PDB file of C-alpha atoms in Angstrom:
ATOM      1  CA  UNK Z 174       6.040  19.817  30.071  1.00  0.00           C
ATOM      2  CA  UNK Z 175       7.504  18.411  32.248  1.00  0.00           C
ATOM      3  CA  UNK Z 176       5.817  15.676  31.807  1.00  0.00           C
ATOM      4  CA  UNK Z 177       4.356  13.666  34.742  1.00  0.00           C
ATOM      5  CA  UNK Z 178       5.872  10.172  36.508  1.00  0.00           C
ATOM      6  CA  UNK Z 179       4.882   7.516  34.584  1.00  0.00           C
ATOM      7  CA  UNK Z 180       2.794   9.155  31.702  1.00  0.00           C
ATOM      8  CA  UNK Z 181       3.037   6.951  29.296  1.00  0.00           C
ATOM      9  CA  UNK Z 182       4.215   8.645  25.884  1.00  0.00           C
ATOM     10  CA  UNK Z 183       4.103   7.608  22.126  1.00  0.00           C
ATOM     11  CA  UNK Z 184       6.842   8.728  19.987  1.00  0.00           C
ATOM     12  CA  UNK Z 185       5.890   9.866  16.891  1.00  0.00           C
ATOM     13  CA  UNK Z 186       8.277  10.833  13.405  1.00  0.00           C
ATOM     14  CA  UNK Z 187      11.149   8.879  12.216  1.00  0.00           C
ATOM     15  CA  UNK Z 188      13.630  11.904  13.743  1.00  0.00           C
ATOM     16  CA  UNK Z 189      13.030  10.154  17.037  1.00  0.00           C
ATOM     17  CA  UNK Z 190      15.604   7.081  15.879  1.00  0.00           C
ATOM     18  CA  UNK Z 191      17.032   8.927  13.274  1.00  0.00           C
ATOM     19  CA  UNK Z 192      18.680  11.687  15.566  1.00  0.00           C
ATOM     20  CA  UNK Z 193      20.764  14.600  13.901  1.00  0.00           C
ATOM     21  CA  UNK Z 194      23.834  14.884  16.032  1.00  0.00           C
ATOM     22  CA  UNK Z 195      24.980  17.912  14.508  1.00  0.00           C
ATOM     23  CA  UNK Z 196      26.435  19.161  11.117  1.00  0.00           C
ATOM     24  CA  UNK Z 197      27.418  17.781   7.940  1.00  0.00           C
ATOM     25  CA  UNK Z 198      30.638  18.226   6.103  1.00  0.00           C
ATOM     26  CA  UNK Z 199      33.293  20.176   7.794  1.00  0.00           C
ATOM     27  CA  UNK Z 200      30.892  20.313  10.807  1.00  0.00           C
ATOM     28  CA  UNK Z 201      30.351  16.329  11.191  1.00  0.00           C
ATOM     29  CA  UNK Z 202      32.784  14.166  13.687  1.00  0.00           C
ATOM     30  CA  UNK Z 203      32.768  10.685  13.432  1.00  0.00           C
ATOM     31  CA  UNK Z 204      32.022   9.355  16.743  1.00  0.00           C
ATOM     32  CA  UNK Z 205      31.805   5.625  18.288  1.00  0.00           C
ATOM     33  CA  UNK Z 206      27.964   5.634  19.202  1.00  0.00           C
ATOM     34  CA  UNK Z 207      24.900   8.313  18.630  1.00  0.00           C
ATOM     35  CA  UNK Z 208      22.077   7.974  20.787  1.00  0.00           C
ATOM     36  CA  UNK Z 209      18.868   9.031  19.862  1.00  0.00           C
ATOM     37  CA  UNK Z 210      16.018  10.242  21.156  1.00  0.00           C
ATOM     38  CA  UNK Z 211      13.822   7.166  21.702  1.00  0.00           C
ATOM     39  CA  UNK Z 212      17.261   5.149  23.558  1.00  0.00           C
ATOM     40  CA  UNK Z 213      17.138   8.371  25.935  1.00  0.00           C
ATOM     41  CA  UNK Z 214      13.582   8.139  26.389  1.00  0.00           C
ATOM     42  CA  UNK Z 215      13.920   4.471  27.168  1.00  0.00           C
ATOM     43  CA  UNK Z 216      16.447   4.967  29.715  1.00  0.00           C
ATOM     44  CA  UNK Z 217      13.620   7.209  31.434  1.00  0.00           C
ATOM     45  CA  UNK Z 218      11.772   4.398  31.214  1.00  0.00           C
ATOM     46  CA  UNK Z 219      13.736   2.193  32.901  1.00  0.00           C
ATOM     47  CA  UNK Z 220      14.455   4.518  35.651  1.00  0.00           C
ATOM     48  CA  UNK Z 221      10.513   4.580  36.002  1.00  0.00           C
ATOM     49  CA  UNK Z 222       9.964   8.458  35.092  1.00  0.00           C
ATOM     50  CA  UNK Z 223       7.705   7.679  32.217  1.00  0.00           C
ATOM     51  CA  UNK Z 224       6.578   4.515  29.934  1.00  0.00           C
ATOM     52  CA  UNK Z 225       6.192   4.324  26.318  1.00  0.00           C
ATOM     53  CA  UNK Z 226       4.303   2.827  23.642  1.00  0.00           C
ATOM     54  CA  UNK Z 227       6.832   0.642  22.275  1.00  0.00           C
ATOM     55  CA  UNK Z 228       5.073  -0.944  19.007  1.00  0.00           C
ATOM     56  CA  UNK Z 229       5.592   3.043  17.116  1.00  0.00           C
ATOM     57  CA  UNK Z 230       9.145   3.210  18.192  1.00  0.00           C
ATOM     58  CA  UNK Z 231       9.501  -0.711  16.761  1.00  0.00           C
ATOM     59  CA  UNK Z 232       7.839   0.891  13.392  1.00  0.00           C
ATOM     60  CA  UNK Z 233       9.896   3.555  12.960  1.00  0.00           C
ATOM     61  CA  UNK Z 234      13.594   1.885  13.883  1.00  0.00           C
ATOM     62  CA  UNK Z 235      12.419  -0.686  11.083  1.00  0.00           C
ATOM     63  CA  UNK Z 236      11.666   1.963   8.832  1.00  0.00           C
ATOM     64  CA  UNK Z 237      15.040   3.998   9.456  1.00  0.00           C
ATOM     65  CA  UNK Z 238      17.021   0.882   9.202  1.00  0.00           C
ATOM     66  CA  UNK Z 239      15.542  -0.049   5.549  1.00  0.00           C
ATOM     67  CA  UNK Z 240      15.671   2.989   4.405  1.00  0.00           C
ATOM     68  CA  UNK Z 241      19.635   3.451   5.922  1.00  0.00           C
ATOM     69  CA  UNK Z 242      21.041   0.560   4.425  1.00  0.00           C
ATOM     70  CA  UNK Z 243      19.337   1.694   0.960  1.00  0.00           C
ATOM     71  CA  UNK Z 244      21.016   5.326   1.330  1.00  0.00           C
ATOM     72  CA  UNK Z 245      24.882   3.137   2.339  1.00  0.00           C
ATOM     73  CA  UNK Z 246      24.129   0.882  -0.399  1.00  0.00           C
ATOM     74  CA  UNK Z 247      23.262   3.145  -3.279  1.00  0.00           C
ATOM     75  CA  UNK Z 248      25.773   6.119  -1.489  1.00  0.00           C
ATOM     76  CA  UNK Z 249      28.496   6.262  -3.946  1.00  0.00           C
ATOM     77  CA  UNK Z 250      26.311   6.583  -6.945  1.00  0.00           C
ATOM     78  CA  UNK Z 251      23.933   9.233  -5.219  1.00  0.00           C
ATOM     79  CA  UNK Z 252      25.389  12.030  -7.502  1.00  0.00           C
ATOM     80  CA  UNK Z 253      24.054   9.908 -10.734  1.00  0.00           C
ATOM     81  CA  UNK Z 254      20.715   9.461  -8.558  1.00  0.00           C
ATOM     82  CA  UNK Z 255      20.172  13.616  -8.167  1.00  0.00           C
ATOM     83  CA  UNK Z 256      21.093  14.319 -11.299  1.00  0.00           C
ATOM     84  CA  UNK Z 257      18.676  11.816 -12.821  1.00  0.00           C
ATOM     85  CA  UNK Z 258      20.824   9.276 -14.337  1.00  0.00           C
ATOM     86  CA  UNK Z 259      19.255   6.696 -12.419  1.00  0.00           C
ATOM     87  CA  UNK Z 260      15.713   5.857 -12.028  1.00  0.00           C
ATOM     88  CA  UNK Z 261      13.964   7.111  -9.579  1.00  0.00           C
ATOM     89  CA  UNK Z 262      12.965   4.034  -6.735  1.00  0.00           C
ATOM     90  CA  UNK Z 263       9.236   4.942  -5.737  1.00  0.00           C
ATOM     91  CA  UNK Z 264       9.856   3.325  -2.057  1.00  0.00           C
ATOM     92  CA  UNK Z 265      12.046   6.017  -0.811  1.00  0.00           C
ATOM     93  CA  UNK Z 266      11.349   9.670  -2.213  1.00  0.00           C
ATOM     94  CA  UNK Z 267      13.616  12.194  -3.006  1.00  0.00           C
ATOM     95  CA  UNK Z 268      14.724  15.171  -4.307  1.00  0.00           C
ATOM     96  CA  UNK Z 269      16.606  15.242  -7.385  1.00  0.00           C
ATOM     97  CA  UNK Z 270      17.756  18.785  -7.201  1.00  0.00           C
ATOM     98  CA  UNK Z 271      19.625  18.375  -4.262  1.00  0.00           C
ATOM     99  CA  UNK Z 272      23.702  17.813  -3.562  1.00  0.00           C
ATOM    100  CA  UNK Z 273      25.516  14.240  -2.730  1.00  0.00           C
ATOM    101  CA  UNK Z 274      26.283  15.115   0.601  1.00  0.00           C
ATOM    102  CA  UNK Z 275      22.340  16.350   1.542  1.00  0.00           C
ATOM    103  CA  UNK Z 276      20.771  13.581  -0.135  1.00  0.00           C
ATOM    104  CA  UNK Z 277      23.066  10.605   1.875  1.00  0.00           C
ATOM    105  CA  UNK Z 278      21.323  12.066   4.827  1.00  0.00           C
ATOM    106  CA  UNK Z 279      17.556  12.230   4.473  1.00  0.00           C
ATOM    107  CA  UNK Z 280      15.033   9.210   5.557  1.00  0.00           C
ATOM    108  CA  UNK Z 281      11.419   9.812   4.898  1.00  0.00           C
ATOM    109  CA  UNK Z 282       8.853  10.483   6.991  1.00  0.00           C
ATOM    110  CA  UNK Z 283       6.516   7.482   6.778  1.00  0.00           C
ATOM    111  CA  UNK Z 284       2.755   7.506   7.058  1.00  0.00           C
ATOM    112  CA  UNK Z 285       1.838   5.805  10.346  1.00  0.00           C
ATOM    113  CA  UNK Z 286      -0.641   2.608   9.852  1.00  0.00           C
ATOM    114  CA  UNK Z 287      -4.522   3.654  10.797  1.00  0.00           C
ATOM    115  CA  UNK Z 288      -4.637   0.485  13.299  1.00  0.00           C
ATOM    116  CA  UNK Z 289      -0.945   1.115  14.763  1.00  0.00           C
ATOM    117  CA  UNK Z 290      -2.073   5.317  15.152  1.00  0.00           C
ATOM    118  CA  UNK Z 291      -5.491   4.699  16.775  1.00  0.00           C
ATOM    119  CA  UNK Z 292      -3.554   1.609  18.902  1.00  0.00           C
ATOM    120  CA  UNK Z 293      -1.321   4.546  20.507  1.00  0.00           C
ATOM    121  CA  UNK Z 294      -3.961   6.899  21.327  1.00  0.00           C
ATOM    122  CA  UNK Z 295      -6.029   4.832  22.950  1.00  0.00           C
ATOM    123  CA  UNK Z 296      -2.724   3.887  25.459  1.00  0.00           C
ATOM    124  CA  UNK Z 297      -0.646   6.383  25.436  1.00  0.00           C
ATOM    125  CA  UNK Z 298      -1.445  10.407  27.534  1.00  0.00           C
ATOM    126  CA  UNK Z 299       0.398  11.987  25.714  1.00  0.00           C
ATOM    127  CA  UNK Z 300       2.040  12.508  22.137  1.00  0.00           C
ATOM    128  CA  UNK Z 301       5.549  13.566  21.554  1.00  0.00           C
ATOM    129  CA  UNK Z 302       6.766  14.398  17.664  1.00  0.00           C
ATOM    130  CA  UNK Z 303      10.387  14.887  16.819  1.00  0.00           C
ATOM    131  CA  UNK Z 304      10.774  16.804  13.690  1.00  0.00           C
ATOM    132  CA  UNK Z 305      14.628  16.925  12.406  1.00  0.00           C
ATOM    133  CA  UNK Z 306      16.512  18.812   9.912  1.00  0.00           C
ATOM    134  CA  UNK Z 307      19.965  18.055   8.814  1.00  0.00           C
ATOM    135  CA  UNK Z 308      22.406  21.396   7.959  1.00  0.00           C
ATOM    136  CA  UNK Z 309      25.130  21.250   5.288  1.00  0.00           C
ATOM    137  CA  UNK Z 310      26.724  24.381   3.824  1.00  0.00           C
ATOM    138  CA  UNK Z 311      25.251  25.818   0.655  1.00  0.00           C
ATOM    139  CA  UNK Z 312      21.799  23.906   0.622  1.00  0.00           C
ATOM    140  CA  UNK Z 313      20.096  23.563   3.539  1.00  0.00           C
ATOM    141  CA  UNK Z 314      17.241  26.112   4.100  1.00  0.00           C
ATOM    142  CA  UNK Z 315      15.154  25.960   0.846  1.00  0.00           C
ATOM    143  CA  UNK Z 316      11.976  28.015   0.969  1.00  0.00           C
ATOM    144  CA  UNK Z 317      10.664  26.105  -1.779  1.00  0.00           C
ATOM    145  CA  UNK Z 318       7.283  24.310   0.179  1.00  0.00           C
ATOM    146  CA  UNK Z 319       7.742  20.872  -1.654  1.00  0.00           C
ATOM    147  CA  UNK Z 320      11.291  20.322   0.192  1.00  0.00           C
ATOM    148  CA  UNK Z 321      11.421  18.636   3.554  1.00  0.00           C
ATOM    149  CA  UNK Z 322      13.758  21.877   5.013  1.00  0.00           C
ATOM    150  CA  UNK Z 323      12.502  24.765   6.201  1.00  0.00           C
ATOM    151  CA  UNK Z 324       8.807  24.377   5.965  1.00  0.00           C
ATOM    152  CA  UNK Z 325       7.325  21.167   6.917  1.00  0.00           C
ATOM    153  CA  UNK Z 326       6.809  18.285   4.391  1.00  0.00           C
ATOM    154  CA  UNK Z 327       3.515  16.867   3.126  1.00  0.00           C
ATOM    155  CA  UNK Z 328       4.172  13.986   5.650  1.00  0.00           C
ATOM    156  CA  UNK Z 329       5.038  15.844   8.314  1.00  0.00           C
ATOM    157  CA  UNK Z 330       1.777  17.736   8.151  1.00  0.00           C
ATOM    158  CA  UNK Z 331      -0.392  15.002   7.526  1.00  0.00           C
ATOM    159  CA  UNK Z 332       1.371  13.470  10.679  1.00  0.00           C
ATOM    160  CA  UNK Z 333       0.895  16.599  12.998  1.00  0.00           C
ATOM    161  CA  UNK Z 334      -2.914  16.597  11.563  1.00  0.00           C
ATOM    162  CA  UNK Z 335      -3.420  13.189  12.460  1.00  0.00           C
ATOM    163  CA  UNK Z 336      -1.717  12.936  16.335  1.00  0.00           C
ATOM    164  CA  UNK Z 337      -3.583  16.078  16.952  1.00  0.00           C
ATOM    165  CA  UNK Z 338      -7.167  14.731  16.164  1.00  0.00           C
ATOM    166  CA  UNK Z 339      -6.150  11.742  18.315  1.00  0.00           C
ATOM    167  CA  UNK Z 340      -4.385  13.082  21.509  1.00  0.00           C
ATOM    168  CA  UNK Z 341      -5.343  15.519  24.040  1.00  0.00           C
ATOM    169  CA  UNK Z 342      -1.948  16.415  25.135  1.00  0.00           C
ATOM    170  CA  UNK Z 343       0.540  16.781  22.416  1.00  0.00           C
ATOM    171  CA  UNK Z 344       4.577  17.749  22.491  1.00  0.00           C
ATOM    172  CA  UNK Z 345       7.062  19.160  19.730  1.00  0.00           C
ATOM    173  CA  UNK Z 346      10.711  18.143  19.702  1.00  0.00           C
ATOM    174  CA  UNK Z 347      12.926  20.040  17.325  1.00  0.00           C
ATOM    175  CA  UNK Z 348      16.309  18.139  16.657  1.00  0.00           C
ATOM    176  CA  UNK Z 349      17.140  21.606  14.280  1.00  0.00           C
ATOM    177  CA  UNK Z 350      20.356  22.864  14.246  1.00  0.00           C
ATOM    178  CA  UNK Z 351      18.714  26.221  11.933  1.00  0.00           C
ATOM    179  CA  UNK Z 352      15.925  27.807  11.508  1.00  0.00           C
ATOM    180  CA  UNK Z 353      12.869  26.698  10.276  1.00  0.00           C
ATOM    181  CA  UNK Z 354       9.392  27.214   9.902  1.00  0.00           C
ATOM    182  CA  UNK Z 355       7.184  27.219  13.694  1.00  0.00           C
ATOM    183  CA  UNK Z 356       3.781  29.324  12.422  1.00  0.00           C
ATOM    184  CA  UNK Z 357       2.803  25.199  12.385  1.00  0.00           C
ATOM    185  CA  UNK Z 358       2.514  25.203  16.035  1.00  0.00           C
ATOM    186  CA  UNK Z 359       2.524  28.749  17.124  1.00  0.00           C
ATOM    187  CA  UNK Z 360      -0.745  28.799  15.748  1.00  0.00           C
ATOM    188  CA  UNK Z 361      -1.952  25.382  16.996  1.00  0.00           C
ATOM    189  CA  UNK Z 362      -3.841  25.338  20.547  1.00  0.00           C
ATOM    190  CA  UNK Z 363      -3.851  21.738  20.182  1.00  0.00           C
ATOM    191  CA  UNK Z 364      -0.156  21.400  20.469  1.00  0.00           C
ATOM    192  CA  UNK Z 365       0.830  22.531  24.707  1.00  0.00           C
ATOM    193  CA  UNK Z 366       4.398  22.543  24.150  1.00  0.00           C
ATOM    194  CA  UNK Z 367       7.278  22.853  21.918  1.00  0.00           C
ATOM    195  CA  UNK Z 368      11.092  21.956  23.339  1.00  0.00           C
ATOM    196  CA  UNK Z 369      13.737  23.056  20.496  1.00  0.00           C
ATOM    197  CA  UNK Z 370      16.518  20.152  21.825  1.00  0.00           C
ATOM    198  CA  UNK Z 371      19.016  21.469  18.846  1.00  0.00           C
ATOM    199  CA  UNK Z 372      21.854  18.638  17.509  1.00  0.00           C
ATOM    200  CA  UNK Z 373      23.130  17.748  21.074  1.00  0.00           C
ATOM    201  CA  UNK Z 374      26.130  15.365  20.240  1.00  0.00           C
ATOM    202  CA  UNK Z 375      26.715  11.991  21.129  1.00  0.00           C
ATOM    203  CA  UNK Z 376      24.361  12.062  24.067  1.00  0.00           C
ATOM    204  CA  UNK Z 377      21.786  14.449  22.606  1.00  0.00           C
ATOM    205  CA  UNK Z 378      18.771  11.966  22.815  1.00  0.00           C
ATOM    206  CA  UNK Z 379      19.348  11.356  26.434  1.00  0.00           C
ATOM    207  CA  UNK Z 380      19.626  15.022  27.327  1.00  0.00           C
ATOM    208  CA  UNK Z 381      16.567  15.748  25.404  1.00  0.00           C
ATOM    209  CA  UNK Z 382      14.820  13.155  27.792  1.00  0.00           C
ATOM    210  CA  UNK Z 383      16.274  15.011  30.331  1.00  0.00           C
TER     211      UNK Z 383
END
């Protein structure tokens, strides 16, 4: 970083659409528009600072939009879901130990297609992966390794394995408002940089480009 006029990026992890603005509960705002990483990057785009690989950032807004209207839809009987009164639905994973309020907030990470993955690296110069965490009082932070919080998940590392391998140049983006596990990349010569971008608000993906 900073990353060179017109290097064309690919944008990996569903964080990228699915932007964290800030808190949850007491902490959240309701606001008219959020816009997320990828929209800021695109607006860098269009100004002609960088270009991106736009068939992962198609893949993941599908993703986050599924998987969105399945958390709105089944939202008022999430409480039954955790506490295991309701099958579980195989297609989007989660917790069951967790509260209402945490579990109306998590997407999963998906696994990137082979074709789609080696597609990017053979266009893109460099990799950027956004790695999120929501915050909520009284259950965010779990050390427990099989919960997507402070640790990374199963996805996420199979993810950071696999852009690695592919690109020569590769970027973290933490949209964290908390701590959380970094040994993952401290220890990783084969990731250059790391930019913790925190829950910036309304405008937070566009500042991140920044």
């Amino acid at each position: 970083l900073p990353l060179k006029k017109g290097e064309k990026v690919a944008l990996f992890g569903k964080s990228a659409i699915d932007y964290v603005k800030g808190g949850g509960g007491s902490g959240d705002v309701y606001t008219k528009y959020i816009r997320n990483i990828c929209e800021g990057m695109r607006i860098k785009a269009e100004e002609g600072k960088v270009s991106l690989f736009e068939p992962l950032n198609d893949f993941y807004a599908k993703h986050v939009a599924k998987e969105r209207e399945w958390i709105d839809q089944e939202g008022p009987i999430a409480r039954d879901f955790v506490n295991n009164q309701i099958p579980r639905t195989d297609s989007v994973r989660r917790d069951l130990e967790r509260t209402e309020v945490n579990f109306k907030y998590q997407v999963s990470e998906p696994a990137v297609p082979e074709e789609l993955m080696k597609q990017a690296a053979s266009e893109a110069d460099t990799a950027i992966i956004v790695i999120g965490r929501f915050s909520g009082e009284g259950w965010d932070r779990s050390n427990r390794k099989d919960v997507r919080d402070f640790y990374l998940s199963a996805e996420e590392n199979c993810l950071m394995e696999q852009v690695t391998s592919l690109f020569g140049k590769v970027v973290v983006v933490l949209n964290v408002g908390g701590m959380i596990d970094t040994e993952w990349f401290k220890n990783n010569d084969k990731i250059s940089a790391a930019l913790l971008a925190w829950q910036g608000g309304i405008e937070g993906g566009l500042a991140t480009a920044d």
